[in-house]
Coordinates of C-alpha atoms and ligand atoms in Angstrom, one line a residue:
M1 CA 0.0 0.0 0.0
Y2 CA 1.3 3.6 -0.7
F3 CA 0.8 6.0 2.1
V4 CA 1.3 9.5 1.2
A5 CA 1.9 12.8 3.1
D6 CA -1.3 14.3 4.1
P7 CA -0.9 18.3 4.1
F8 CA -3.9 18.7 6.3
I9 CA -2.4 16.5 9.1
E10 CA 0.9 17.8 8.7
S11 CA -0.2 21.4 9.2
L12 CA -1.7 20.3 12.7
S13 CA 0.3 20.3 15.8
K14 CA 1.1 17.1 17.4
D15 CA 0.9 15.7 21.1
P16 CA 4.7 15.7 21.9
S17 CA 4.4 12.3 23.6
S18 CA 3.7 9.1 21.8
S19 CA 2.4 6.6 24.5
N20 CA -0.7 4.8 24.2
R21 CA -1.4 5.2 27.8
P22 CA -4.9 6.8 28.5
R23 CA -4.6 10.2 29.8
M24 CA -5.5 14.0 29.2
V25 CA -3.6 15.4 26.2
P26 CA -3.6 19.2 26.7
H27 CA -1.7 20.2 23.6
G28 CA -1.9 18.8 20.1
F29 CA -4.6 17.6 17.7
Y30 CA -3.3 14.0 17.4
S31 CA -1.0 11.5 19.2
E32 CA 1.2 8.9 17.6
V33 CA 0.2 5.5 18.8
T34 CA 0.9 1.7 18.0
P35 CA -2.0 -0.6 17.3
K36 CA -2.4 -3.6 19.2
Q37 CA -1.3 -6.8 17.4
P38 CA -4.4 -9.1 16.7
T39 CA -3.9 -12.8 17.3
H40 CA -5.5 -14.4 14.0
P41 CA -6.5 -11.5 11.8
K42 CA -8.9 -12.9 9.1
L43 CA -10.4 -11.2 6.3
I44 CA -14.4 -11.5 6.7
H45 CA -15.3 -9.1 3.9
A46 CA -13.6 -6.7 1.6
N47 CA -15.1 -3.8 -0.4
S48 CA -13.4 -4.8 -3.6
K49 CA -15.1 -2.1 -5.7
L50 CA -13.8 0.6 -3.5
F51 CA -10.5 -1.2 -3.2
K52 CA -10.1 -1.2 -7.0
A53 CA -11.3 2.4 -7.3
L54 CA -8.6 3.5 -4.8
G55 CA -6.0 1.7 -6.8
V56 CA -3.3 2.2 -4.0
F57 CA -2.6 -1.2 -2.9
K58 CA 0.3 -3.1 -4.4
K59 CA -1.4 -6.5 -3.5
E60 CA -4.8 -8.2 -3.6
L61 CA -7.0 -7.5 -0.7
S62 CA -6.9 -11.1 0.4
D63 CA -3.1 -10.9 0.5
A64 CA -1.6 -11.6 4.0
K65 CA 0.3 -8.3 3.9
T66 CA -2.8 -6.3 3.1
I67 CA -4.8 -8.0 5.7
G68 CA -1.7 -7.5 8.0
L69 CA -2.1 -3.7 7.3
L70 CA -5.8 -3.5 7.8
S71 CA -5.7 -5.2 10.9
G72 CA -2.9 -3.3 12.7
Q73 CA -0.7 -6.4 12.4
L74 CA 1.8 -4.6 9.9
L75 CA 2.5 -0.9 10.2
P76 CA 2.9 1.4 7.3
K77 CA 6.5 2.3 6.7
E78 CA 6.0 5.8 5.7
R79 CA 4.5 7.1 9.0
S80 CA 3.4 6.5 12.4
P81 CA -0.3 5.8 13.0
F82 CA -2.0 8.3 15.1
A83 CA -5.4 8.9 17.2
M84 CA -7.1 12.3 16.8
N85 CA -7.9 14.5 20.0
Y86 CA -11.2 16.1 20.3
G87 CA -14.1 16.8 22.8
G88 CA -17.7 17.0 22.6
H89 CA -21.1 17.4 24.1
Q90 CA -22.7 14.2 25.1
F91 CA -26.5 14.1 25.6
G92 CA -26.5 17.8 26.1
Q93 CA -23.6 18.0 28.6
W94 CA -20.0 19.2 28.0
A95 CA -17.9 16.0 28.2
G96 CA -14.4 17.5 27.9
Q97 CA -11.7 15.6 26.0
L98 CA -12.9 12.3 24.3
G99 CA -10.9 11.7 21.2
D100 CA -10.5 8.6 19.2
G101 CA -10.6 6.0 22.0
R102 CA -10.6 3.1 19.5
A103 CA -9.9 4.5 16.1
I104 CA -6.4 4.5 14.9
H105 CA -5.3 6.6 11.6
L106 CA -3.0 4.4 9.6
G107 CA -2.2 7.4 7.2
S108 CA -3.6 8.9 3.9
V109 CA -4.0 7.0 0.7
E110 CA -4.5 8.7 -2.7
E111 CA -7.2 7.7 -4.8
R112 CA -6.0 6.8 -8.3
S113 CA -9.3 6.5 -10.4
N114 CA -10.7 10.0 -9.7
S115 CA -7.5 12.0 -9.0
T116 CA -5.9 14.7 -11.3
A117 CA -2.3 15.6 -11.0
S118 CA -3.0 18.9 -9.4
H119 CA -6.1 17.6 -7.3
P120 CA -5.3 14.1 -6.0
K121 CA -8.1 12.9 -4.0
L122 CA -6.9 12.0 -0.5
W123 CA -8.5 9.6 1.9
Q124 CA -7.6 9.2 5.6
L125 CA -7.6 5.4 6.5
Q126 CA -8.6 4.4 10.0
L127 CA -8.7 1.2 11.9
K128 CA -11.8 1.0 14.3
G129 CA -11.0 -1.4 17.2
A130 CA -7.3 -1.8 16.9
G131 CA -6.6 -1.3 20.7
P132 CA -6.2 1.6 23.1
T133 CA -5.1 5.2 22.6
P134 CA -4.5 7.9 24.9
Y135 CA -8.2 8.6 24.5
S136 CA -9.6 5.4 25.5
R137 CA -10.3 6.5 29.0
S138 CA -11.5 3.6 31.0
A139 CA -12.5 1.5 27.9
D140 CA -10.3 -1.0 26.1
G141 CA -10.1 0.3 22.4
F142 CA -11.5 -2.8 20.9
A143 CA -14.5 -3.3 18.8
V144 CA -16.7 -6.5 18.8
L145 CA -18.0 -8.4 15.7
R146 CA -21.4 -7.3 16.1
S147 CA -21.0 -3.7 16.2
S148 CA -18.4 -3.9 13.3
I149 CA -20.8 -5.5 11.0
R150 CA -23.3 -3.0 11.8
E151 CA -20.8 -0.2 10.7
Y152 CA -19.6 -2.1 7.9
L153 CA -22.9 -2.9 6.3
C154 CA -24.6 0.5 7.0
S155 CA -21.8 2.7 5.6
E156 CA -21.9 1.2 2.3
A157 CA -25.7 0.9 2.3
M158 CA -25.8 4.8 2.9
Q159 CA -23.3 5.4 0.2
A160 CA -25.6 3.4 -2.3
L161 CA -28.7 5.3 -1.0
G162 CA -26.9 8.6 -1.8
V163 CA -26.4 9.7 1.7
P164 CA -23.1 11.3 2.5
T165 CA -20.9 9.1 4.6
T166 CA -17.6 7.7 5.9
R167 CA -16.8 4.7 3.9
V168 CA -15.3 1.2 4.7
L169 CA -12.8 -0.9 3.1
S170 CA -12.6 -4.2 5.0
L171 CA -13.9 -6.1 8.0
V172 CA -11.3 -8.3 9.7
G173 CA -11.9 -10.7 12.6
T174 CA -9.0 -10.3 15.0
G175 CA -9.2 -13.9 16.7
D176 CA -9.2 -12.2 20.0
Q177 CA -12.1 -12.2 22.5
V178 CA -13.4 -8.7 24.0
L179 CA -15.6 -8.6 27.0
R180 CA -18.9 -6.6 26.8
D181 CA -22.0 -5.9 28.9
V182 CA -24.4 -5.5 25.9
M183 CA -27.4 -4.1 28.0
Y184 CA -25.2 -2.5 30.8
N185 CA -27.2 -4.9 33.2
G186 CA -24.2 -6.8 34.9
N187 CA -24.0 -9.6 32.4
P188 CA -20.8 -9.2 30.7
K189 CA -19.7 -11.9 28.3
Y190 CA -16.7 -12.5 25.8
E191 CA -17.4 -11.7 22.1
P192 CA -15.4 -12.1 19.0
G193 CA -13.2 -8.8 18.3
A194 CA -13.2 -7.4 14.8
I195 CA -11.7 -4.3 13.0
V196 CA -13.4 -2.2 10.2
A197 CA -10.9 -0.2 8.1
R198 CA -12.9 3.0 7.3
L199 CA -12.3 5.9 4.9
A200 CA -13.0 9.5 4.8
P201 CA -11.5 12.8 3.4
N202 CA -11.1 13.5 7.1
F203 CA -12.6 12.5 10.3
I204 CA -12.8 15.9 11.9
R205 CA -15.6 16.5 14.2
F206 CA -17.6 19.5 15.7
G207 CA -15.9 18.4 18.9
S208 CA -12.5 18.9 17.3
F209 CA -13.2 22.7 17.4
E210 CA -14.9 22.7 20.9
L211 CA -11.9 21.0 22.7
P212 CA -9.4 23.9 21.9
A213 CA -12.2 26.6 22.4
S214 CA -13.0 25.0 25.9
R215 CA -9.2 25.3 26.7
D216 CA -8.9 28.9 25.6
Q217 CA -6.4 27.7 23.0
K218 CA -7.3 30.5 20.4
T219 CA -4.0 29.8 18.3
A220 CA -4.8 26.1 18.2
L221 CA -8.5 26.7 17.1
K222 CA -7.2 29.1 14.5
E223 CA -4.7 26.7 13.1
L224 CA -7.3 23.9 12.8
T225 CA -10.1 26.2 11.2
D226 CA -7.4 27.6 8.8
A227 CA -6.2 24.0 7.8
C228 CA -9.8 22.9 7.4
I229 CA -10.6 25.7 5.1
A230 CA -7.4 25.5 3.0
H231 CA -7.7 21.7 2.5
Y232 CA -11.6 20.9 2.6
F233 CA -13.2 24.3 1.7
P234 CA -10.9 25.8 -1.0
E235 CA -13.8 27.6 -2.6
I236 CA -13.7 30.0 0.5
K237 CA -11.5 32.7 -0.8
Y238 CA -11.7 35.2 2.3
K239 CA -9.1 35.3 5.0
G240 CA -9.5 35.7 8.8
P241 CA -12.9 36.0 10.4
K242 CA -14.8 36.5 7.1
A243 CA -13.4 33.1 6.1
Y244 CA -14.6 31.4 9.4
E245 CA -18.1 32.9 9.0
A246 CA -18.3 31.4 5.4
F247 CA -16.9 28.0 6.7
F248 CA -19.6 27.9 9.5
E249 CA -22.3 28.7 7.0
E250 CA -21.2 26.0 4.7
V251 CA -21.1 23.5 7.7
C252 CA -24.7 24.6 8.4
K253 CA -25.7 23.9 5.1
R254 CA -24.1 20.6 4.7
T255 CA -25.5 19.5 8.1
A256 CA -29.1 20.5 6.9
S257 CA -28.7 18.5 3.7
L258 CA -27.3 15.4 5.6
I259 CA -30.3 15.3 8.1
I260 CA -32.8 15.7 5.2
H261 CA -31.2 12.6 3.8
W262 CA -31.6 10.7 7.0
Q263 CA -35.2 11.8 7.2
R264 CA -35.8 10.7 3.7
V265 CA -34.5 7.0 4.2
G266 CA -35.7 6.7 7.6
F267 CA -32.3 6.5 9.4
V268 CA -31.9 7.4 13.1
H269 CA -28.3 8.0 14.0
G270 CA -29.0 7.4 17.8
V271 CA -26.0 9.2 19.3
L272 CA -25.9 12.7 17.7
N273 CA -23.3 14.1 20.1
T274 CA -21.1 16.8 18.9
D275 CA -18.1 14.2 18.7
N276 CA -20.2 12.3 16.2
M277 CA -20.9 15.3 13.9
S278 CA -18.7 15.4 10.9
I279 CA -17.3 18.8 9.8
L280 CA -17.8 17.7 6.3
G281 CA -21.4 16.7 6.8
L282 CA -21.0 13.0 6.6
T283 CA -22.7 10.3 8.6
I284 CA -20.0 9.1 11.0
D285 CA -19.7 6.8 13.9
Y286 CA -22.3 4.0 13.4
G287 CA -23.3 2.9 16.8
P288 CA -26.8 2.2 18.0
Y289 CA -28.4 3.4 15.0
G290 CA -31.6 2.1 13.5
W291 CA -33.9 2.3 10.5
L292 CA -37.6 3.2 11.0
E293 CA -39.8 0.3 10.3
P294 CA -43.3 1.5 11.5
Y295 CA -43.2 5.3 10.7
D296 CA -42.7 7.1 14.2
P297 CA -41.2 10.4 14.9
D298 CA -40.6 9.3 18.5
W299 CA -38.6 6.3 18.0
T300 CA -35.2 5.8 18.9
P301 CA -33.2 2.6 18.9
N302 CA -30.7 3.7 21.8
T303 CA -31.7 2.3 25.0
T304 CA -29.2 4.7 26.7
D305 CA -31.6 7.3 25.5
A306 CA -34.8 5.6 26.0
A307 CA -36.3 8.0 28.8
Q308 CA -35.3 11.5 27.0
R309 CA -35.4 10.5 23.4
R310 CA -33.2 13.2 22.7
Y311 CA -31.9 11.6 19.6
R312 CA -35.4 10.4 18.2
F313 CA -36.3 10.3 14.5
G314 CA -38.4 13.5 14.7
N315 CA -35.8 15.4 16.6
Q316 CA -32.7 15.1 14.6
S317 CA -33.1 18.3 12.7
Q318 CA -33.6 20.2 16.1
V319 CA -30.5 18.3 17.4
G320 CA -28.3 19.2 14.4
L321 CA -29.2 22.9 15.1
W322 CA -28.4 22.5 18.7
N323 CA -25.0 21.0 17.7
L324 CA -24.5 23.8 15.5
Y325 CA -24.9 26.2 18.2
Q326 CA -22.0 24.5 20.1
L327 CA -19.9 24.8 16.9
A328 CA -20.8 28.3 16.7
N329 CA -19.7 29.1 20.4
A330 CA -16.5 27.2 19.7
L331 CA -15.8 29.4 16.6
Y332 CA -16.8 32.6 18.4
P333 CA -13.2 33.4 19.7
I334 CA -11.9 33.6 16.2
V335 CA -14.9 35.3 14.5
G336 CA -15.2 37.8 17.2
E337 CA -19.0 38.7 17.0
T338 CA -22.2 36.9 16.8
T339 CA -24.2 38.3 13.9
A340 CA -22.5 36.2 11.3
L341 CA -22.8 33.1 13.3
E342 CA -26.4 33.6 13.9
A343 CA -26.8 34.2 10.1
G344 CA -25.2 30.6 9.7
L345 CA -27.8 29.1 12.0
D346 CA -30.6 31.0 10.1
A347 CA -29.2 29.5 6.9
Y348 CA -29.6 26.0 8.5
K349 CA -33.1 26.6 9.5
E350 CA -33.8 28.0 6.0
A351 CA -32.0 25.2 4.1
Y352 CA -33.8 22.6 6.3
E353 CA -37.1 23.8 5.7
K354 CA -36.9 24.3 2.2
G355 CA -35.0 21.1 1.5
Y356 CA -37.2 19.1 3.6
L357 CA -40.3 20.2 1.7
E358 CA -38.6 19.5 -1.6
M359 CA -37.5 16.0 -0.4
M360 CA -40.9 15.2 1.0
A361 CA -42.7 16.4 -2.3
K362 CA -40.4 14.2 -4.3
K363 CA -41.1 11.2 -1.9
V364 CA -44.8 11.6 -2.8
G365 CA -44.2 12.4 -6.6
L366 CA -45.3 16.0 -6.4
D367 CA -41.9 17.6 -6.9
L368 CA -42.8 19.1 -10.3
L369 CA -46.1 20.8 -8.9
L370 CA -43.9 22.2 -5.9
K371 CA -41.5 23.6 -8.6
K372 CA -44.0 25.1 -11.0
G373 CA -47.0 25.7 -8.8
D374 CA -47.9 29.1 -7.1
K375 CA -48.2 29.7 -3.4
K376 CA -51.7 28.2 -3.1
E377 CA -50.3 24.8 -4.6
R378 CA -47.2 25.0 -2.4
N379 CA -49.4 25.3 0.8
A380 CA -51.5 22.5 -0.4
I381 CA -48.4 20.3 -0.7
Q382 CA -47.0 21.4 2.6
Q383 CA -50.5 20.6 4.1
L384 CA -50.6 17.2 2.5
I385 CA -47.2 16.2 3.8
S386 CA -48.1 17.3 7.3
T387 CA -51.4 15.3 7.3
L388 CA -49.5 12.3 5.9
E389 CA -46.9 12.5 8.7
N390 CA -49.8 12.2 11.2
T391 CA -51.8 9.6 9.2
L392 CA -48.8 7.3 9.0
C393 CA -48.8 7.3 12.9
L394 CA -52.4 6.2 13.3
T395 CA -51.5 2.6 12.9
E396 CA -48.2 0.9 12.6
T397 CA -47.2 1.6 8.8
D398 CA -43.9 0.6 7.4
M399 CA -42.1 3.7 6.1
T400 CA -40.0 2.0 3.4
I401 CA -42.8 -0.1 2.1
F402 CA -45.5 2.7 2.3
F403 CA -43.5 5.1 0.0
R404 CA -42.4 2.5 -2.4
T405 CA -45.8 1.3 -2.9
L406 CA -47.4 4.9 -3.0
A407 CA -45.4 5.0 -6.5
N408 CA -47.8 2.4 -7.8
W409 CA -50.8 4.5 -7.0
E410 CA -52.8 4.8 -10.2
T411 CA -54.5 8.0 -11.0
T412 CA -57.7 6.3 -12.4
S413 CA -61.0 8.1 -13.4
E414 CA -62.9 5.9 -11.0
K415 CA -65.1 7.9 -8.6
D416 CA -63.9 6.3 -5.3
P417 CA -60.6 4.7 -6.0
Q418 CA -59.3 5.0 -2.6
I419 CA -60.8 1.8 -1.0
K420 CA -59.6 -0.4 -3.7
Q421 CA -56.0 0.9 -3.6
I422 CA -55.8 1.0 0.1
F423 CA -56.6 -2.6 0.2
G424 CA -54.5 -3.2 -2.9
T425 CA -51.6 -1.1 -3.6
L426 CA -50.8 0.0 -0.1
Y427 CA -52.0 -2.9 2.0
K428 CA -48.6 -4.5 2.4
A429 CA -47.3 -1.4 4.4
F430 CA -49.7 -1.9 7.3
Y431 CA -48.7 -4.1 10.3
E432 CA -52.2 -4.4 11.6
P433 CA -54.5 -4.3 8.4
K434 CA -57.4 -5.1 10.8
E435 CA -57.1 -1.6 12.2
L436 CA -57.9 -0.1 8.7
Q437 CA -61.4 0.8 9.7
G438 CA -63.5 3.6 11.3
S439 CA -61.4 6.8 11.9
V440 CA -58.1 5.4 10.7
L441 CA -59.8 4.3 7.4
R442 CA -61.6 7.7 7.3
S443 CA -58.4 9.6 7.6
W444 CA -56.6 7.4 4.9
K445 CA -59.4 8.1 2.4
L446 CA -59.4 11.7 3.1
W447 CA -55.7 12.0 2.7
L448 CA -55.6 9.9 -0.4
A449 CA -58.5 12.1 -2.0
S450 CA -56.3 15.3 -1.3
Y451 CA -53.4 13.3 -2.8
Q452 CA -55.3 12.4 -6.0
E453 CA -56.5 15.9 -6.4
L454 CA -52.9 17.3 -6.3
L455 CA -51.7 14.5 -8.6
E456 CA -54.4 15.5 -11.2
V457 CA -53.4 19.2 -11.0
Q458 CA -49.9 18.2 -11.5
G459 CA -50.8 16.1 -14.5
V460 CA -47.7 13.8 -14.8
A461 CA -48.1 10.5 -16.1
D462 CA -48.2 7.7 -13.6
R463 CA -45.3 5.7 -15.0
E464 CA -43.0 8.7 -15.0
R465 CA -44.0 9.7 -11.6
Q466 CA -43.4 6.2 -10.4
Q467 CA -39.9 6.4 -11.8
S468 CA -39.1 9.6 -10.1
M469 CA -40.4 8.4 -6.7
N470 CA -38.6 5.1 -7.0
S471 CA -35.3 7.0 -7.3
V472 CA -35.6 8.5 -3.9
N473 CA -37.8 5.9 -2.1
P474 CA -35.4 2.9 -1.5
K475 CA -36.9 -0.6 -1.9
Y476 CA -34.3 -2.1 0.4
V477 CA -32.7 -0.6 3.6
L478 CA -30.7 -2.3 6.4
R479 CA -33.7 -3.2 8.5
N480 CA -32.6 -3.5 12.1
Y481 CA -33.4 -7.4 12.1
M482 CA -31.6 -8.0 8.9
A483 CA -28.3 -6.7 10.5
Q484 CA -29.0 -8.8 13.6
M485 CA -29.6 -12.0 11.6
A486 CA -26.3 -11.4 9.7
I487 CA -24.5 -10.8 13.4
E488 CA -26.0 -14.0 14.7
A489 CA -24.6 -16.0 11.8
A490 CA -21.2 -14.5 11.7
E491 CA -20.9 -15.3 15.5
Q492 CA -21.1 -18.9 14.3
E493 CA -18.5 -18.1 11.7
D494 CA -21.1 -18.2 8.8
Y495 CA -20.5 -14.8 6.9
S496 CA -22.7 -15.6 4.1
M497 CA -25.3 -13.1 5.2
V498 CA -22.7 -10.2 5.4
H499 CA -21.8 -11.0 2.0
S500 CA -25.3 -11.3 0.6
L501 CA -26.7 -8.2 2.5
F502 CA -23.7 -6.1 1.2
E503 CA -24.6 -7.0 -2.3
L504 CA -28.3 -6.3 -1.8
L505 CA -27.6 -3.0 -0.3
Q506 CA -25.5 -1.9 -3.2
K507 CA -28.7 -1.3 -5.2
P508 CA -31.3 -0.3 -2.8
Y509 CA -33.5 1.5 -5.4
E510 CA -33.6 -1.4 -8.0
E511 CA -36.1 -4.1 -8.1
Q512 CA -34.2 -7.2 -7.2
V513 CA -36.7 -10.1 -7.8
S514 CA -34.8 -12.7 -6.0
Q515 CA -34.4 -10.6 -3.0
E516 CA -38.0 -9.9 -2.6
R517 CA -38.1 -11.5 0.9
W518 CA -36.3 -8.4 2.2
F519 CA -39.2 -6.0 0.9
A520 CA -41.2 -7.2 3.9
K521 CA -42.4 -5.8 7.2
R522 CA -40.3 -6.5 10.4
P523 CA -41.2 -10.0 11.5
D524 CA -43.0 -10.3 15.0
W525 CA -39.8 -12.0 16.8
A526 CA -37.7 -8.9 16.0
K527 CA -40.3 -6.2 17.6
N528 CA -38.8 -6.2 20.9
K529 CA -35.5 -8.1 20.5
V530 CA -32.1 -6.7 21.5
G531 CA -30.0 -5.8 18.5
C532 CA -33.2 -5.3 16.6
S533 CA -35.2 -2.5 18.3
Q534 CA -33.1 -2.0 21.2
L535 CA -29.3 -1.1 20.8
S536 CA -27.0 0.1 23.5
C537 CA -23.7 2.0 23.0
S538 CA -22.0 -1.1 24.2
S539 CA -19.8 -1.9 21.1
Ligands
AMP1 P1 -19.3 7.0 20.5 O1 -20.3 7.8 21.0 O2 -19.6 5.6 20.5 O3 -18.7 7.4 19.1 O4 -18.1 7.1 21.5 C1 -17.8 8.1 22.4 C2 -16.3 8.3 22.8 O5 -15.9 6.9 23.7 C3 -15.3 8.4 21.8 O6 -14.2 9.1 22.2 C4 -14.9 6.9 21.5 O7 -13.6 6.8 20.9 C5 -14.9 6.2 23.0 N1 -15.2 4.7 22.8 C6 -16.2 4.1 22.6 N2 -16.0 2.9 22.6 C7 -14.9 2.7 23.0 C8 -13.8 1.5 23.4 N3 -14.4 0.1 23.3 N4 -12.7 1.6 23.8 C9 -12.2 3.0 23.9 N5 -12.9 4.1 23.6 C10 -14.2 4.0 23.2
MG2 MG1 -17.8 8.7 18.2

């Protein structure tokens, strides 16, 4: 593998010590560390498409040397691995220094396929679960197979869905056992350890800025912000405070766009602490995340957040804003006044509101009317969407199946097509079809009548609308129970489902006839099962 110098990292100051011992690191954005040697590293899955696209490896992915590198067994010759230092707000409270407790950067690699000589595309390559770092605090720095499979499958599923995300290159079993208390209820047990090699242009978080700000380290804060702008936001041509304002506004807009994508596909991140917010607007740190099966804005998969539900589906946009406030506070010392930062936050609210409406209009196939229509039609679409959000909650209705089957809605000339279509086209989406009566049925009929009316005003052919809707409403997502089934088999050393789900989720919008079984509601056994509907941060 060819590691290259990363000018971004080179421009950041380094912790003078290079011990792995857990400790406070008062100065430096990163600390050089040594990964722990795994006992028997074994490749479980390789993302060969990305591997090829990168074109940076001398050897095949299955080659022992490559596996050695991707498991921390062999170290790159070119530079020392390192862990990043950052802080963060966790569940609304300032938590101080956090840092990469179990992620180790091996270095940067240059993408061959899409690079030009003047603009090589650089990826930072991290191993997650390769042992303790100065930032491990009281934890061990390892990762278990279960959480590694979840991160591995979901990262590439998100990429295929068109949602900005960090990427993965390989999943390796370490051959070591890791002790975990899954539900934090005093029942620890040994689980197989694993390492995910993940990639991103960078892994800088909101918390990377909060830490120097909390320590009154204005020079360091400036150093990080200047480097971020120079390397990742080259379109910002200003210098000094104006550049920081433009940078903040851009981060606000990217964050809005990211969260709109999550709402589109029904993804709940689960731990939106500021240390898990990427400065590039990527989905980062897949932990106790989940996918909405019955549409429910109050749902969160994270048991640690069960009481407060701070990170529930319907609150992700508000939490995005709250997190951006923390970033604004962190940047304040170098911006010097609040007006521009407030403007950035307003830009977030505006971008979110506008983008959310456009996204939902496209999901229901009324995007052309939204674009071309006047204020009256815009209001009608807005009303339709908000009524839909309420109607979907009346009885358990599968989000993915509902939107995918809504595309099959036929604008017939029949007088009362609703009943026929509710019990035909949309039927599959309802968990308790017997509840489709009385006021529930009336609400659906009313909603569908308004929908039908707007479709007629829009006047787009059904077939054309269907194609457009199917391009934003996935047929296949990583349902919580699917990941759990792959995990349970993998824990018995059967990795076939990891392979098959990985393939399935490469084409989430396509009809895959042989895979129709995954276009189905969550089975009953998965309703309250640990790992399916309930996930903890223990990983
Ligand atoms: P998370 O919310 O899962 O992204 O993790 C919050 C913090 O805990 C980060 O600083 C992680 O690096 C750290 N952390 C989580 N799990 C472990 C672990 N097993 N060993 C060391 N640090 C960890
Ligand atoms: Mg994290």
